[in-house]
Amino acid sequence: MFILSKIFLTLTNPGVLVLLILIVGALLLWIRPRAGKWLLTITILFLMFISILPVGNIMVATLEDRFPVVKSIDTPVDGIIVLGGSVDQYLTQRRQQIVLNNGAERMTSFVALAKEFPEAKLVFTGGSGRLDQTHKEAETVKRFFTLMGIPESRMIYEDQSRNTFENGVFTHRLIKPKPSQRWILITSARHMPRAIGVFRNLDWELLPYPVDYFTKGFKDEGLHFNLINGLKSLHSGTREWLGLFIYRILGRTNEFFPGPHKN
């Protein structure tokens, strides 16, 4: 299932799909010129469409606006969980230096909250989302948190999960939370609905702490002309919306679009 999901995500990447269609269109020009011209024309019009209209940004903004920004947190806080996905494992191994990716705010926010709530338990959940499971993200993260001054005695590492579903299941199994406990969940804002849905399906209600915003918000999206950003946001939005749909179909969540309150 894990390998199939990786193949599926690759094939549903808008950039990959557009490239494949362009290749097919170019080949058709030599075999069936009329069909090739139509296919290339439609593809070019599609690229212009997503370059000008904020389709991807609207998809992402809808996800990011699902949970409000947390400005302050009341005590007590029993624990803080941060999901993996903030480390570029390939570059980290190649350069022998900790390299964070665009999700670095997950890590920095976690460190800030860890210092704000010194009595809270701290959990990092994330093994490796790559097919090669040799290097675990948790190993790199452990070094990072040590450098940030977080005592290793406070940390609990879950290093076997490969996706969001396993993040929830393995962390729940490791922590065995009590209903009365209050836990915070940190992840990217666009990813929060799916993450909360997984934990909620395990009867674990967490306080969402969304970070790593990609858009300005649904109401502020306007016209632009940026093909690279258009493809990037469309990919990000498509990935999360497909993830929500598939997780609901597979029973990994009990609602399609989890929100702030349990339905």
PDB file of C-alpha atoms in Angstrom:
ATOM      1  CA  MET A   1       0.000   0.000   0.000  1.00  0.00           C
ATOM      2  CA  PHE A   2       2.835   2.408   0.873  1.00  0.00           C
ATOM      3  CA  ILE A   3       4.621   1.838  -2.455  1.00  0.00           C
ATOM      4  CA  LEU A   4       1.346   2.146  -4.383  1.00  0.00           C
ATOM      5  CA  SER A   5       0.595   5.437  -2.645  1.00  0.00           C
ATOM      6  CA  LYS A   6       4.004   6.793  -3.680  1.00  0.00           C
ATOM      7  CA  ILE A   7       3.429   5.801  -7.317  1.00  0.00           C
ATOM      8  CA  PHE A   8      -0.065   7.306  -7.250  1.00  0.00           C
ATOM      9  CA  LEU A   9       1.160  10.609  -5.804  1.00  0.00           C
ATOM     10  CA  THR A  10       3.856  10.828  -8.475  1.00  0.00           C
ATOM     11  CA  LEU A  11       1.390  10.200 -11.291  1.00  0.00           C
ATOM     12  CA  THR A  12      -1.100  12.744  -9.924  1.00  0.00           C
ATOM     13  CA  ASN A  13       1.532  15.483  -9.695  1.00  0.00           C
ATOM     14  CA  PRO A  14       0.230  18.173 -12.123  1.00  0.00           C
ATOM     15  CA  GLY A  15       3.764  18.930 -13.312  1.00  0.00           C
ATOM     16  CA  VAL A  16       4.404  15.274 -14.141  1.00  0.00           C
ATOM     17  CA  LEU A  17       1.030  14.943 -15.873  1.00  0.00           C
ATOM     18  CA  VAL A  18       1.634  18.043 -17.994  1.00  0.00           C
ATOM     19  CA  LEU A  19       5.081  16.773 -19.016  1.00  0.00           C
ATOM     20  CA  LEU A  20       3.666  13.368 -19.998  1.00  0.00           C
ATOM     21  CA  ILE A  21       0.889  15.008 -22.024  1.00  0.00           C
ATOM     22  CA  LEU A  22       3.393  17.275 -23.796  1.00  0.00           C
ATOM     23  CA  ILE A  23       5.511  14.232 -24.707  1.00  0.00           C
ATOM     24  CA  VAL A  24       2.455  12.402 -26.048  1.00  0.00           C
ATOM     25  CA  GLY A  25       1.412  15.522 -27.965  1.00  0.00           C
ATOM     26  CA  ALA A  26       4.862  15.878 -29.524  1.00  0.00           C
ATOM     27  CA  LEU A  27       4.844  12.219 -30.599  1.00  0.00           C
ATOM     28  CA  LEU A  28       1.364  12.569 -32.066  1.00  0.00           C
ATOM     29  CA  LEU A  29       2.564  15.438 -34.258  1.00  0.00           C
ATOM     30  CA  TRP A  30       4.529  12.849 -36.258  1.00  0.00           C
ATOM     31  CA  ILE A  31       1.770  10.233 -36.361  1.00  0.00           C
ATOM     32  CA  ARG A  32      -1.545  12.086 -36.144  1.00  0.00           C
ATOM     33  CA  PRO A  33      -0.730  15.788 -36.567  1.00  0.00           C
ATOM     34  CA  ARG A  34      -4.284  17.030 -36.007  1.00  0.00           C
ATOM     35  CA  ALA A  35      -4.668  15.179 -32.682  1.00  0.00           C
ATOM     36  CA  GLY A  36      -1.186  16.278 -31.609  1.00  0.00           C
ATOM     37  CA  LYS A  37      -1.953  19.944 -32.315  1.00  0.00           C
ATOM     38  CA  TRP A  38      -5.195  19.778 -30.339  1.00  0.00           C
ATOM     39  CA  LEU A  39      -3.529  18.082 -27.389  1.00  0.00           C
ATOM     40  CA  LEU A  40      -0.655  20.578 -27.294  1.00  0.00           C
ATOM     41  CA  THR A  41      -3.031  23.528 -27.667  1.00  0.00           C
ATOM     42  CA  ILE A  42      -5.229  22.357 -24.789  1.00  0.00           C
ATOM     43  CA  THR A  43      -2.160  21.757 -22.612  1.00  0.00           C
ATOM     44  CA  ILE A  44      -0.762  25.229 -23.319  1.00  0.00           C
ATOM     45  CA  LEU A  45      -4.147  26.810 -22.545  1.00  0.00           C
ATOM     46  CA  PHE A  46      -4.238  24.856 -19.279  1.00  0.00           C
ATOM     47  CA  LEU A  47      -0.773  26.134 -18.340  1.00  0.00           C
ATOM     48  CA  MET A  48      -1.873  29.698 -19.081  1.00  0.00           C
ATOM     49  CA  PHE A  49      -5.014  29.139 -16.999  1.00  0.00           C
ATOM     50  CA  ILE A  50      -3.158  28.016 -13.875  1.00  0.00           C
ATOM     51  CA  SER A  51      -0.496  30.694 -14.423  1.00  0.00           C
ATOM     52  CA  ILE A  52      -3.050  33.516 -14.297  1.00  0.00           C
ATOM     53  CA  LEU A  53      -5.856  32.232 -12.082  1.00  0.00           C
ATOM     54  CA  PRO A  54      -5.040  31.262  -8.469  1.00  0.00           C
ATOM     55  CA  VAL A  55      -6.600  27.799  -8.747  1.00  0.00           C
ATOM     56  CA  GLY A  56      -3.952  26.038  -6.687  1.00  0.00           C
ATOM     57  CA  ASN A  57      -3.747  28.847  -4.144  1.00  0.00           C
ATOM     58  CA  ILE A  58      -7.503  28.704  -3.573  1.00  0.00           C
ATOM     59  CA  MET A  59      -7.291  24.940  -3.042  1.00  0.00           C
ATOM     60  CA  VAL A  60      -4.499  25.406  -0.502  1.00  0.00           C
ATOM     61  CA  ALA A  61      -6.047  28.469   1.161  1.00  0.00           C
ATOM     62  CA  THR A  62      -9.267  26.551   1.799  1.00  0.00           C
ATOM     63  CA  LEU A  63      -7.224  23.960   3.671  1.00  0.00           C
ATOM     64  CA  GLU A  64      -5.120  26.514   5.529  1.00  0.00           C
ATOM     65  CA  ASP A  65      -8.150  28.532   6.658  1.00  0.00           C
ATOM     66  CA  ARG A  66      -9.877  25.473   8.115  1.00  0.00           C
ATOM     67  CA  PHE A  67      -8.227  25.951  11.505  1.00  0.00           C
ATOM     68  CA  PRO A  68      -7.540  29.409  12.973  1.00  0.00           C
ATOM     69  CA  VAL A  69      -4.097  30.713  13.814  1.00  0.00           C
ATOM     70  CA  VAL A  70      -3.325  30.074  17.494  1.00  0.00           C
ATOM     71  CA  LYS A  71      -2.314  33.343  19.158  1.00  0.00           C
ATOM     72  CA  SER A  72      -2.132  32.110  22.740  1.00  0.00           C
ATOM     73  CA  ILE A  73      -2.535  28.837  24.619  1.00  0.00           C
ATOM     74  CA  ASP A  74      -3.941  28.438  28.098  1.00  0.00           C
ATOM     75  CA  THR A  75      -2.308  26.087  30.551  1.00  0.00           C
ATOM     76  CA  PRO A  76      -2.140  23.296  31.376  1.00  0.00           C
ATOM     77  CA  VAL A  77      -0.519  21.580  28.404  1.00  0.00           C
ATOM     78  CA  ASP A  78       0.338  17.927  28.972  1.00  0.00           C
ATOM     79  CA  GLY A  79       2.202  17.348  25.741  1.00  0.00           C
ATOM     80  CA  ILE A  80       3.243  18.697  22.340  1.00  0.00           C
ATOM     81  CA  ILE A  81       3.426  16.610  19.161  1.00  0.00           C
ATOM     82  CA  VAL A  82       5.143  17.691  15.959  1.00  0.00           C
ATOM     83  CA  LEU A  83       4.789  15.728  12.732  1.00  0.00           C
ATOM     84  CA  GLY A  84       7.826  14.967  10.609  1.00  0.00           C
ATOM     85  CA  GLY A  85       8.423  16.280   7.116  1.00  0.00           C
ATOM     86  CA  SER A  86      10.665  19.256   7.879  1.00  0.00           C
ATOM     87  CA  VAL A  87      14.038  17.701   7.037  1.00  0.00           C
ATOM     88  CA  ASP A  88      15.592  17.218   3.610  1.00  0.00           C
ATOM     89  CA  GLN A  89      17.076  13.817   4.337  1.00  0.00           C
ATOM     90  CA  TYR A  90      18.846  13.517   0.997  1.00  0.00           C
ATOM     91  CA  LEU A  91      20.767  16.793   1.358  1.00  0.00           C
ATOM     92  CA  THR A  92      21.361  16.142   5.048  1.00  0.00           C
ATOM     93  CA  GLN A  93      23.113  12.887   4.198  1.00  0.00           C
ATOM     94  CA  ARG A  94      24.991  14.296   1.217  1.00  0.00           C
ATOM     95  CA  ARG A  95      26.217  17.449   2.966  1.00  0.00           C
ATOM     96  CA  GLN A  96      26.609  15.972   6.445  1.00  0.00           C
ATOM     97  CA  GLN A  97      24.731  18.956   7.819  1.00  0.00           C
ATOM     98  CA  ILE A  98      21.149  19.367   9.013  1.00  0.00           C
ATOM     99  CA  VAL A  99      19.143  20.737   6.078  1.00  0.00           C
ATOM    100  CA  LEU A 100      15.558  21.823   6.735  1.00  0.00           C
ATOM    101  CA  ASN A 101      12.990  22.218   3.963  1.00  0.00           C
ATOM    102  CA  ASN A 102      10.008  24.556   3.523  1.00  0.00           C
ATOM    103  CA  GLY A 103       8.322  22.966   6.540  1.00  0.00           C
ATOM    104  CA  ALA A 104      10.986  24.264   8.936  1.00  0.00           C
ATOM    105  CA  GLU A 105       8.373  26.265  10.880  1.00  0.00           C
ATOM    106  CA  ARG A 106       7.109  23.004  12.329  1.00  0.00           C
ATOM    107  CA  MET A 107      10.465  22.628  14.048  1.00  0.00           C
ATOM    108  CA  THR A 108      10.927  26.230  15.147  1.00  0.00           C
ATOM    109  CA  SER A 109       7.371  26.434  16.508  1.00  0.00           C
ATOM    110  CA  PHE A 110       7.897  23.182  18.381  1.00  0.00           C
ATOM    111  CA  VAL A 111      11.053  24.547  20.014  1.00  0.00           C
ATOM    112  CA  ALA A 112       9.255  27.763  20.988  1.00  0.00           C
ATOM    113  CA  LEU A 113       6.328  25.897  22.562  1.00  0.00           C
ATOM    114  CA  ALA A 114       8.679  23.467  24.305  1.00  0.00           C
ATOM    115  CA  LYS A 115      10.300  26.421  26.046  1.00  0.00           C
ATOM    116  CA  GLU A 116       6.938  28.073  26.774  1.00  0.00           C
ATOM    117  CA  PHE A 117       5.632  24.904  28.440  1.00  0.00           C
ATOM    118  CA  PRO A 118       8.660  23.378  30.213  1.00  0.00           C
ATOM    119  CA  GLU A 119       6.596  20.693  31.959  1.00  0.00           C
ATOM    120  CA  ALA A 120       4.974  19.347  28.792  1.00  0.00           C
ATOM    121  CA  LYS A 121       5.974  16.022  27.266  1.00  0.00           C
ATOM    122  CA  LEU A 122       7.532  16.415  23.826  1.00  0.00           C
ATOM    123  CA  VAL A 123       6.940  14.030  20.935  1.00  0.00           C
ATOM    124  CA  PHE A 124       8.393  13.929  17.439  1.00  0.00           C
ATOM    125  CA  THR A 125       6.738  11.472  15.066  1.00  0.00           C
ATOM    126  CA  GLY A 126       8.345  10.645  11.744  1.00  0.00           C
ATOM    127  CA  GLY A 127      10.464   7.854  10.326  1.00  0.00           C
ATOM    128  CA  SER A 128      10.960   8.201   6.598  1.00  0.00           C
ATOM    129  CA  GLY A 129       8.459   8.906   3.845  1.00  0.00           C
ATOM    130  CA  ARG A 130      10.901   7.635   1.221  1.00  0.00           C
ATOM    131  CA  LEU A 131      11.056   4.154  -0.247  1.00  0.00           C
ATOM    132  CA  ASP A 132      14.592   3.863   1.134  1.00  0.00           C
ATOM    133  CA  GLN A 133      14.079   3.453   4.887  1.00  0.00           C
ATOM    134  CA  THR A 134      17.793   3.446   5.760  1.00  0.00           C
ATOM    135  CA  HIS A 135      17.890   6.960   7.191  1.00  0.00           C
ATOM    136  CA  LYS A 136      15.175   8.018   9.634  1.00  0.00           C
ATOM    137  CA  GLU A 137      14.153  11.636   9.993  1.00  0.00           C
ATOM    138  CA  ALA A 138      13.965  11.221  13.769  1.00  0.00           C
ATOM    139  CA  GLU A 139      17.742  10.691  13.884  1.00  0.00           C
ATOM    140  CA  THR A 140      18.394  14.083  12.291  1.00  0.00           C
ATOM    141  CA  VAL A 141      15.700  15.794  14.333  1.00  0.00           C
ATOM    142  CA  LYS A 142      17.261  14.506  17.545  1.00  0.00           C
ATOM    143  CA  ARG A 143      20.480  16.315  16.642  1.00  0.00           C
ATOM    144  CA  PHE A 144      18.570  19.469  15.754  1.00  0.00           C
ATOM    145  CA  PHE A 145      16.633  19.634  19.016  1.00  0.00           C
ATOM    146  CA  THR A 146      19.811  19.020  21.008  1.00  0.00           C
ATOM    147  CA  LEU A 147      21.420  21.978  19.237  1.00  0.00           C
ATOM    148  CA  MET A 148      18.325  24.051  20.073  1.00  0.00           C
ATOM    149  CA  GLY A 149      18.808  23.331  23.758  1.00  0.00           C
ATOM    150  CA  ILE A 150      15.990  20.847  24.343  1.00  0.00           C
ATOM    151  CA  PRO A 151      17.073  18.184  26.865  1.00  0.00           C
ATOM    152  CA  GLU A 152      16.962  14.692  25.395  1.00  0.00           C
ATOM    153  CA  SER A 153      15.253  13.523  28.595  1.00  0.00           C
ATOM    154  CA  ARG A 154      12.140  15.504  27.620  1.00  0.00           C
ATOM    155  CA  MET A 155      11.853  14.032  24.143  1.00  0.00           C
ATOM    156  CA  ILE A 156       9.980  10.971  22.917  1.00  0.00           C
ATOM    157  CA  TYR A 157      10.736   9.863  19.356  1.00  0.00           C
ATOM    158  CA  GLU A 158       8.490   7.756  17.151  1.00  0.00           C
ATOM    159  CA  ASP A 159      10.701   6.750  14.202  1.00  0.00           C
ATOM    160  CA  GLN A 160       8.772   4.054  12.326  1.00  0.00           C
ATOM    161  CA  SER A 161       5.934   5.988  10.661  1.00  0.00           C
ATOM    162  CA  ARG A 162       6.004   6.591   6.903  1.00  0.00           C
ATOM    163  CA  ASN A 163       2.885   8.701   6.442  1.00  0.00           C
ATOM    164  CA  THR A 164       0.264  10.722   8.327  1.00  0.00           C
ATOM    165  CA  PHE A 165      -1.858   7.702   9.169  1.00  0.00           C
ATOM    166  CA  GLU A 166       1.086   5.892  10.743  1.00  0.00           C
ATOM    167  CA  ASN A 167       2.055   9.115  12.565  1.00  0.00           C
ATOM    168  CA  GLY A 168      -1.257   8.956  14.375  1.00  0.00           C
ATOM    169  CA  VAL A 169      -1.460   5.211  14.988  1.00  0.00           C
ATOM    170  CA  PHE A 170       2.130   4.747  16.172  1.00  0.00           C
ATOM    171  CA  THR A 171       2.117   7.872  18.345  1.00  0.00           C
ATOM    172  CA  HIS A 172      -1.170   6.885  19.985  1.00  0.00           C
ATOM    173  CA  ARG A 173       0.242   3.427  20.651  1.00  0.00           C
ATOM    174  CA  LEU A 174       3.432   4.920  22.101  1.00  0.00           C
ATOM    175  CA  ILE A 175       1.863   7.588  24.323  1.00  0.00           C
ATOM    176  CA  LYS A 176      -1.387   5.888  25.387  1.00  0.00           C
ATOM    177  CA  PRO A 177      -2.984   9.272  26.170  1.00  0.00           C
ATOM    178  CA  LYS A 178      -5.632   9.736  28.837  1.00  0.00           C
ATOM    179  CA  PRO A 179      -8.923  11.478  27.926  1.00  0.00           C
ATOM    180  CA  SER A 180      -8.241  14.217  30.469  1.00  0.00           C
ATOM    181  CA  GLN A 181      -4.867  15.157  28.982  1.00  0.00           C
ATOM    182  CA  ARG A 182      -4.396  18.209  26.758  1.00  0.00           C
ATOM    183  CA  TRP A 183      -2.055  17.776  23.811  1.00  0.00           C
ATOM    184  CA  ILE A 184      -0.989  20.195  21.066  1.00  0.00           C
ATOM    185  CA  LEU A 185      -0.457  19.064  17.457  1.00  0.00           C
ATOM    186  CA  ILE A 186       1.947  21.002  15.221  1.00  0.00           C
ATOM    187  CA  THR A 187       1.985  20.561  11.456  1.00  0.00           C
ATOM    188  CA  SER A 188       1.646  22.616   8.269  1.00  0.00           C
ATOM    189  CA  ALA A 189      -1.671  24.470   8.045  1.00  0.00           C
ATOM    190  CA  ARG A 190      -2.658  22.820   4.750  1.00  0.00           C
ATOM    191  CA  HIS A 191      -1.944  19.411   6.269  1.00  0.00           C
ATOM    192  CA  MET A 192      -3.777  20.020   9.546  1.00  0.00           C
ATOM    193  CA  PRO A 193      -7.271  18.820   8.445  1.00  0.00           C
ATOM    194  CA  ARG A 194      -5.972  15.384   7.442  1.00  0.00           C
ATOM    195  CA  ALA A 195      -3.711  15.092  10.498  1.00  0.00           C
ATOM    196  CA  ILE A 196      -6.463  16.060  12.941  1.00  0.00           C
ATOM    197  CA  GLY A 197      -8.808  13.645  11.182  1.00  0.00           C
ATOM    198  CA  VAL A 198      -6.411  10.745  11.746  1.00  0.00           C
ATOM    199  CA  PHE A 199      -5.904  11.467  15.456  1.00  0.00           C
ATOM    200  CA  ARG A 200      -9.614  12.171  15.943  1.00  0.00           C
ATOM    201  CA  ASN A 201     -10.449   8.806  14.409  1.00  0.00           C
ATOM    202  CA  LEU A 202      -8.302   7.304  17.189  1.00  0.00           C
ATOM    203  CA  ASP A 203     -10.448   9.144  19.781  1.00  0.00           C
ATOM    204  CA  TRP A 204      -7.610  11.535  20.505  1.00  0.00           C
ATOM    205  CA  GLU A 205      -8.762  15.160  20.367  1.00  0.00           C
ATOM    206  CA  LEU A 206      -5.781  17.504  20.018  1.00  0.00           C
ATOM    207  CA  LEU A 207      -5.352  21.272  19.993  1.00  0.00           C
ATOM    208  CA  PRO A 208      -4.361  22.177  16.400  1.00  0.00           C
ATOM    209  CA  TYR A 209      -1.390  24.515  16.060  1.00  0.00           C
ATOM    210  CA  PRO A 210      -1.114  25.200  12.300  1.00  0.00           C
ATOM    211  CA  VAL A 211       2.125  26.671  10.935  1.00  0.00           C
ATOM    212  CA  ASP A 212       4.047  26.859   7.633  1.00  0.00           C
ATOM    213  CA  TYR A 213       1.484  28.865   5.658  1.00  0.00           C
ATOM    214  CA  PHE A 214       1.712  28.856   1.859  1.00  0.00           C
ATOM    215  CA  THR A 215      -1.027  31.385   0.992  1.00  0.00           C
ATOM    216  CA  LYS A 216      -2.286  34.757   2.260  1.00  0.00           C
ATOM    217  CA  GLY A 217      -5.754  33.324   2.768  1.00  0.00           C
ATOM    218  CA  PHE A 218      -8.792  32.566   0.614  1.00  0.00           C
ATOM    219  CA  LYS A 219     -10.146  36.137   0.532  1.00  0.00           C
ATOM    220  CA  ASP A 220      -6.840  37.701  -0.501  1.00  0.00           C
ATOM    221  CA  GLU A 221      -6.174  35.568  -3.568  1.00  0.00           C
ATOM    222  CA  GLY A 222      -6.135  37.454  -6.867  1.00  0.00           C
ATOM    223  CA  LEU A 223      -4.859  37.170 -10.427  1.00  0.00           C
ATOM    224  CA  HIS A 224      -1.164  36.643 -11.028  1.00  0.00           C
ATOM    225  CA  PHE A 225       1.136  35.359 -13.749  1.00  0.00           C
ATOM    226  CA  ASN A 226       3.478  32.767 -12.321  1.00  0.00           C
ATOM    227  CA  LEU A 227       3.594  29.321 -13.890  1.00  0.00           C
ATOM    228  CA  ILE A 228       6.030  27.845 -11.371  1.00  0.00           C
ATOM    229  CA  ASN A 229       3.987  29.003  -8.382  1.00  0.00           C
ATOM    230  CA  GLY A 230       0.791  27.894 -10.113  1.00  0.00           C
ATOM    231  CA  LEU A 231       2.087  24.351 -10.621  1.00  0.00           C
ATOM    232  CA  LYS A 232       3.561  24.223  -7.121  1.00  0.00           C
ATOM    233  CA  SER A 233       0.354  25.326  -5.393  1.00  0.00           C
ATOM    234  CA  LEU A 234      -1.777  23.073  -7.609  1.00  0.00           C
ATOM    235  CA  HIS A 235       0.440  20.124  -6.686  1.00  0.00           C
ATOM    236  CA  SER A 236       0.256  20.932  -2.976  1.00  0.00           C
ATOM    237  CA  GLY A 237      -3.509  21.403  -3.050  1.00  0.00           C
ATOM    238  CA  THR A 238      -4.164  18.325  -5.167  1.00  0.00           C
ATOM    239  CA  ARG A 239      -2.008  16.183  -2.883  1.00  0.00           C
ATOM    240  CA  GLU A 240      -3.867  17.204   0.270  1.00  0.00           C
ATOM    241  CA  TRP A 241      -7.384  17.046  -1.177  1.00  0.00           C
ATOM    242  CA  LEU A 242      -6.679  13.615  -2.665  1.00  0.00           C
ATOM    243  CA  GLY A 243      -5.223  12.584   0.688  1.00  0.00           C
ATOM    244  CA  LEU A 244      -8.398  13.674   2.481  1.00  0.00           C
ATOM    245  CA  PHE A 245     -10.564  11.777   0.000  1.00  0.00           C
ATOM    246  CA  ILE A 246      -8.493   8.575   0.106  1.00  0.00           C
ATOM    247  CA  TYR A 247      -8.167   8.590   3.898  1.00  0.00           C
ATOM    248  CA  ARG A 248     -11.936   8.931   4.220  1.00  0.00           C
ATOM    249  CA  ILE A 249     -12.557   6.083   1.753  1.00  0.00           C
ATOM    250  CA  LEU A 250     -10.059   3.833   3.564  1.00  0.00           C
ATOM    251  CA  GLY A 251     -11.604   4.620   6.950  1.00  0.00           C
ATOM    252  CA  ARG A 252      -8.488   6.350   8.254  1.00  0.00           C
ATOM    253  CA  THR A 253     -10.635   9.371   9.127  1.00  0.00           C
ATOM    254  CA  ASN A 254     -14.318   9.524  10.016  1.00  0.00           C
ATOM    255  CA  GLU A 255     -15.054  12.781   8.155  1.00  0.00           C
ATOM    256  CA  PHE A 256     -14.012  14.125   4.769  1.00  0.00           C
ATOM    257  CA  PHE A 257     -12.951  17.626   5.817  1.00  0.00           C
ATOM    258  CA  PRO A 258     -12.153  17.695   9.552  1.00  0.00           C
ATOM    259  CA  GLY A 259     -12.633  21.074  11.180  1.00  0.00           C
ATOM    260  CA  PRO A 260     -12.170  22.722  14.583  1.00  0.00           C
ATOM    261  CA  HIS A 261     -15.099  20.890  16.144  1.00  0.00           C
ATOM    262  CA  LYS A 262     -15.898  17.203  16.070  1.00  0.00           C
ATOM    263  CA  ASN A 263     -18.879  16.502  13.812  1.00  0.00           C
TER     264      ASN A 263
END
